[in-house]
Amino acid sequence: MGACFSMADIISVLYGKYLNVHPTAPTWKERDRFILSKGHAGACLYAALAECRFFPISNLKTHYQNGSKLSGHVSHIDIPGVEFSTGSLGHGLPVAAGMAMAALMDGHSNRVVCLLSDGECDEGSVWEAALFAAHHKLKNLVAIIDYNKIQSLASVDETLALEPFADKWSAFGWKVFEVDGHNHEEILMGLTKASDVNGPSVLLAHTTKGKGVSFMENSVLWHYRTAKDKEFDDALQELMAL
Amino acid sequence: MRDVFLKRLCELAARDERIMLLTGDLGFKVLDEFSSRFKGRFINVGVAEQNMAGIAAGLALEGKTVFIYSIANFPSLRCIEQIRNDVCYHQANVKILSIGSGFSYGQLGMSHHATEDITIMRALPGLRVLSPCEDWETVFCCEYSVAEQGPFHIRIDKASAPSTAKPHEVFRPEKLRRVTDGDDVSIIATGSILGEALAAADILASKGIGLRVYACHSLKPFDSAELFSAVRETQGLLTLEEHTVEGGLGGIVAEILLEEGVIPGFFQRIGLRDKFASVVGAQDYLRGHYGLTASDIVSTIEARFPISNQTRRGTCD
């Protein structure tokens, strides 16, 4: 749940204000493409798609259940609005780069957005795609890093330090926008400015894992855990008060 | 085989602007025709195979027919998870073209020997696996892979392998091709090592043994019907591959026959057995060193045929 809450604001802005998508036409050719490369936070995407009426909100109850289509890591099969199935980290950005390239080749104006986790940037394939996107000036490609600074076993700094992270992306030829990942105006401003860049852009979204629930914030434990019983009630209470 | 494949691909690309070719920084000079004729549809992605496979999936999901090109195991094993998750799970129209099957790059060492890819790639759901045996089949495999939607793994030799097609022969995709007639023993070969099976057939013919040789260009799907005919109409069966027998052609055949209860009089898989080739040598030399030649086939058959009582009892390999 921690991984979902750190990106909830980003997803809200994407589906609420930025992405040109339509629930009645999920395969419309000119739609913006969104790939959730940090597929383990699929629940957040499913929630947004349901809110946007890509499928009934009642379907969310089937998440993780036997016989369901809503798997723990995001799946595209029979789920309108999901562009691509992910789950193994490092896959999303190369695919997004391919989609972005196709759009430019064919003269389509749609954008491609790919949301990655910070720990995911340990994967070499992310940097292969970064090199490629900059080399080919994929100006319709935006990556967003959910930079909550915690990964599976410990903090990012303790595991495999990414700093100076902005400098790394910049050195790879990307335009970097550092934003508060929980400030909707900043997120939208960064996305909007990305349109003026003649190459790929990355939003380094500084976020808090488990944001909004005091006992989940900045906790490695809540990377894995799902709230139950009293924890669930307490969490819901805190979130409703926001 | 590489050159005829690429020539045909260029002809097809001239008529179909969806066809794209990506390379992982390999193919010096040989991709020049495609890259010069179809600018914008050729991309050298650099030495980055995982990225190449991911990009290919993205392009394919946007309507392109994408070939990813490299040698030996680079476009397959190096990016196997991308092929599994991004290409196969999405049934993306991506064709993995691996140049240098088996010991094609013999002298370069084991890193460049494609000797386990059949086993690994055929396990991926929805991925068809083609392994043409000579130039004529290669051209048709190219056409077939373009005509059919969905993922393909196509493994071909670098060098030319002379055509064994009869005049007016029609290529039948996914079917075992009977190249020689024979009613004593059958052998199924995949890849250019078919040539060794044909040479063995000539030797055996002079000894009065009829070897029925099949060329197998399609490992998945596999032509079970013709396989059963071969077993029922001859007295023993061999498989031949420049590849491990573990899960390769030999494994495919064994699985199908045993599950169906169609049991040959005797059965022998010829191929590599749990070995890397650390001896240096050209393709022919390595075939000789690892027991994959016509004379090895002949000795194997002479040891098992005619079938004695001892040979018949419980000797599936």
Coordinates of C-alpha atoms in Angstrom, one line a residue, chain A:
Chain A
M1 CA 0.0 0.0 0.0
G2 CA 2.9 2.3 0.7
A3 CA 3.9 2.1 -2.9
C4 CA 0.4 3.0 -4.0
F5 CA 0.1 6.0 -1.7
S6 CA 3.3 7.6 -2.7
M7 CA 2.1 7.8 -6.3
A8 CA -1.6 8.5 -5.7
D9 CA -1.3 12.2 -6.3
I10 CA 0.7 11.7 -9.5
I11 CA -2.0 9.3 -10.8
S12 CA -4.7 11.7 -9.8
V13 CA -3.2 14.5 -11.9
L14 CA -2.5 12.2 -14.8
Y15 CA -6.0 10.8 -15.1
G16 CA -7.7 13.9 -13.7
K17 CA -6.0 16.6 -15.7
Y18 CA -3.4 15.5 -18.1
L19 CA -3.8 12.3 -20.1
N20 CA -6.0 12.6 -23.2
V21 CA -7.9 9.3 -22.7
H22 CA -11.6 8.4 -23.0
P23 CA -13.2 5.6 -21.1
T24 CA -15.7 5.0 -24.0
A25 CA -12.8 4.6 -26.4
P26 CA -10.0 2.9 -24.6
T27 CA -8.2 1.9 -27.9
W28 CA -8.7 5.2 -29.7
K29 CA -5.6 5.7 -31.9
E30 CA -4.8 9.2 -30.8
R31 CA -5.0 8.6 -27.1
D32 CA -2.2 9.3 -24.7
R33 CA -0.4 6.1 -23.6
F34 CA 0.4 5.6 -19.9
I35 CA 2.6 2.7 -18.7
L36 CA 2.8 1.9 -15.0
S37 CA 6.3 0.4 -15.0
K38 CA 6.2 0.0 -11.2
G39 CA 3.6 -2.6 -11.7
H40 CA 3.4 -3.6 -8.1
A41 CA 1.3 -0.5 -7.5
G42 CA -1.3 -1.7 -9.9
A43 CA -4.1 -1.2 -7.3
C44 CA -3.6 2.6 -7.6
L45 CA -4.0 2.5 -11.4
Y46 CA -7.0 0.2 -11.2
A47 CA -8.6 2.6 -8.8
A48 CA -8.0 5.6 -11.1
L49 CA -9.4 3.7 -14.1
A50 CA -12.5 2.8 -12.2
E51 CA -13.0 6.4 -11.0
C52 CA -12.7 7.4 -14.6
R53 CA -15.3 4.8 -15.5
F54 CA -13.2 2.6 -17.7
F55 CA -14.9 -0.2 -15.7
P56 CA -17.3 -0.4 -12.8
I57 CA -16.0 0.6 -9.4
S58 CA -17.5 -2.6 -8.0
N59 CA -14.9 -4.6 -10.0
L60 CA -12.3 -3.3 -7.6
K61 CA -13.6 -5.7 -5.0
T62 CA -12.2 -8.5 -7.1
H63 CA -8.6 -7.3 -6.8
Y64 CA -6.3 -10.1 -5.9
Q65 CA -9.3 -12.5 -5.6
N66 CA -9.4 -16.0 -7.0
G67 CA -10.6 -16.0 -10.6
S68 CA -10.2 -12.2 -10.9
K69 CA -8.7 -10.3 -13.8
L70 CA -7.3 -7.6 -11.4
S71 CA -3.9 -9.2 -10.5
G72 CA -1.6 -7.8 -7.9
H73 CA 0.8 -6.5 -10.6
V74 CA -1.0 -4.5 -13.3
S75 CA -2.4 -6.6 -16.2
H76 CA -3.9 -5.5 -19.5
I77 CA -5.9 -8.6 -20.2
D78 CA -9.7 -7.7 -20.2
I79 CA -9.1 -4.5 -18.3
P80 CA -10.0 -1.5 -20.4
G81 CA -7.6 1.4 -20.0
V82 CA -4.5 -0.6 -19.1
E83 CA -2.0 -0.2 -21.9
F84 CA 0.6 -2.7 -20.8
S85 CA 1.1 -5.5 -18.3
T86 CA 4.1 -5.0 -16.0
G87 CA 5.4 -6.5 -12.8
S88 CA 9.1 -7.1 -13.4
L89 CA 10.8 -3.8 -13.0
G90 CA 12.7 -2.2 -15.8
H91 CA 10.3 -3.2 -18.6
G92 CA 8.1 -0.1 -19.0
L93 CA 10.5 2.5 -20.2
P94 CA 11.8 0.6 -23.3
V95 CA 8.2 -0.2 -24.3
A96 CA 7.2 3.4 -23.7
A97 CA 10.1 4.5 -25.9
G98 CA 8.9 2.2 -28.7
M99 CA 5.4 3.5 -28.5
A100 CA 6.7 7.1 -28.5
M101 CA 8.8 6.4 -31.5
A102 CA 5.9 4.8 -33.4
A103 CA 3.8 7.9 -32.7
L104 CA 6.5 10.2 -34.0
M105 CA 7.0 8.0 -37.1
D106 CA 3.4 8.0 -37.9
G107 CA 2.8 11.7 -37.2
H108 CA 0.5 11.2 -34.3
S109 CA 0.4 13.8 -31.5
N110 CA -0.3 11.5 -28.6
R111 CA 2.1 11.5 -25.7
V112 CA 3.5 8.6 -23.8
V113 CA 4.0 8.7 -20.1
C114 CA 5.8 6.1 -18.0
L115 CA 5.8 6.0 -14.2
L116 CA 8.8 4.2 -12.6
S117 CA 9.8 3.6 -9.1
D118 CA 13.2 4.8 -7.8
G119 CA 14.4 1.4 -6.9
E120 CA 13.5 0.4 -10.5
C121 CA 16.2 2.7 -11.7
D122 CA 18.7 0.1 -10.4
E123 CA 17.8 -1.9 -13.5
G124 CA 20.1 -1.5 -16.4
S125 CA 17.3 -1.7 -18.9
V126 CA 16.0 1.7 -17.6
W127 CA 19.3 3.3 -18.6
E128 CA 19.4 1.6 -22.0
A129 CA 16.0 3.1 -22.7
A130 CA 17.2 6.5 -21.4
L131 CA 20.1 6.5 -23.8
F132 CA 17.8 5.5 -26.6
A133 CA 15.1 8.1 -25.9
A134 CA 17.6 10.9 -25.7
H135 CA 19.5 9.9 -28.8
H136 CA 16.3 9.7 -30.8
K137 CA 14.9 12.9 -29.2
L138 CA 11.6 11.3 -28.2
K139 CA 10.0 14.6 -27.3
N140 CA 6.6 13.0 -26.7
L141 CA 8.0 10.7 -24.0
V142 CA 7.7 11.7 -20.3
A143 CA 9.0 9.5 -17.5
I144 CA 7.9 10.1 -13.9
I145 CA 9.9 8.7 -11.1
D146 CA 8.0 8.1 -7.9
Y147 CA 11.0 9.1 -5.8
N148 CA 10.0 8.0 -2.3
K149 CA 13.5 7.0 -1.4
I150 CA 12.6 3.7 0.0
Q151 CA 12.9 0.4 -1.7
S152 CA 12.4 -3.2 -0.7
L153 CA 14.8 -3.8 2.2
A154 CA 16.0 -0.4 3.1
S155 CA 16.3 3.2 1.9
V156 CA 17.5 3.9 -1.6
D157 CA 20.6 5.6 -0.1
E158 CA 21.5 2.5 1.9
T159 CA 20.8 0.1 -1.0
L160 CA 22.2 1.7 -4.2
A161 CA 22.4 5.4 -3.9
L162 CA 20.9 7.3 -6.8
E163 CA 22.0 10.8 -5.9
P164 CA 22.9 12.9 -7.7
F165 CA 19.8 11.6 -9.4
A166 CA 18.7 14.6 -11.4
D167 CA 22.3 15.0 -12.7
K168 CA 22.2 11.4 -13.9
W169 CA 19.1 11.9 -16.0
S170 CA 20.5 15.2 -17.2
A171 CA 23.7 13.5 -18.2
F172 CA 21.7 10.9 -20.2
G173 CA 20.2 13.8 -22.2
W174 CA 16.8 14.2 -20.5
K175 CA 15.2 17.4 -19.4
V176 CA 14.7 17.1 -15.6
F177 CA 11.8 18.7 -13.7
E178 CA 12.0 18.2 -9.9
V179 CA 8.6 18.5 -8.3
D180 CA 6.8 17.8 -5.0
G181 CA 5.1 14.6 -5.9
H182 CA 2.1 15.4 -3.7
N183 CA 1.6 18.9 -5.1
H184 CA -0.9 18.7 -7.9
E185 CA 0.0 22.1 -9.4
E186 CA 3.7 21.3 -9.5
I187 CA 3.1 18.0 -11.1
L188 CA 0.9 19.4 -13.7
M189 CA 3.3 22.3 -14.3
G190 CA 6.1 19.8 -14.9
L191 CA 4.1 17.8 -17.3
T192 CA 3.0 20.9 -19.2
K193 CA 6.6 22.2 -19.5
A194 CA 7.7 18.8 -20.8
S195 CA 5.7 19.6 -24.0
D196 CA 8.1 22.3 -24.9
V197 CA 11.2 20.2 -24.7
N198 CA 12.8 18.9 -27.9
G199 CA 13.6 15.5 -26.3
P200 CA 12.4 13.2 -23.5
S201 CA 11.6 14.7 -20.1
V202 CA 11.6 13.2 -16.6
L203 CA 9.7 14.4 -13.6
L204 CA 11.6 13.6 -10.5
A205 CA 8.6 13.5 -8.1
H206 CA 9.8 13.7 -4.5
T207 CA 7.2 11.7 -2.6
T208 CA 6.6 10.0 0.7
K209 CA 6.0 6.2 0.8
G210 CA 2.7 5.6 2.5
K211 CA 1.7 9.3 2.2
G212 CA -1.4 10.3 4.0
V213 CA -1.4 7.6 6.7
S214 CA 0.8 8.4 9.6
F215 CA 1.8 4.9 10.5
M216 CA 2.7 4.0 6.9
E217 CA 4.8 7.0 6.0
N218 CA 8.4 6.3 5.2
S219 CA 8.1 2.7 6.3
V220 CA 9.7 -0.3 4.5
L221 CA 7.2 -2.6 6.1
W222 CA 4.3 -0.9 4.2
H223 CA 6.0 -1.6 0.9
Y224 CA 4.6 -5.1 1.5
R225 CA 1.7 -4.8 3.9
T226 CA -1.9 -4.4 3.3
A227 CA -4.0 -2.8 6.0
K228 CA -6.5 -5.0 7.7
D229 CA -9.2 -4.6 10.4
K230 CA -8.3 -1.7 12.8
E231 CA -5.3 -0.7 10.7
F232 CA -7.7 -0.3 7.7
D233 CA -10.2 1.7 9.6
D234 CA -7.5 4.0 11.1
A235 CA -5.9 4.5 7.7
L236 CA -9.2 5.3 6.0
Q237 CA -10.0 7.8 8.8
E238 CA -6.8 9.6 8.2
L239 CA -7.2 9.7 4.5
M240 CA -10.8 10.9 4.6
A241 CA -9.6 13.8 6.8
L242 CA -7.1 15.0 4.2

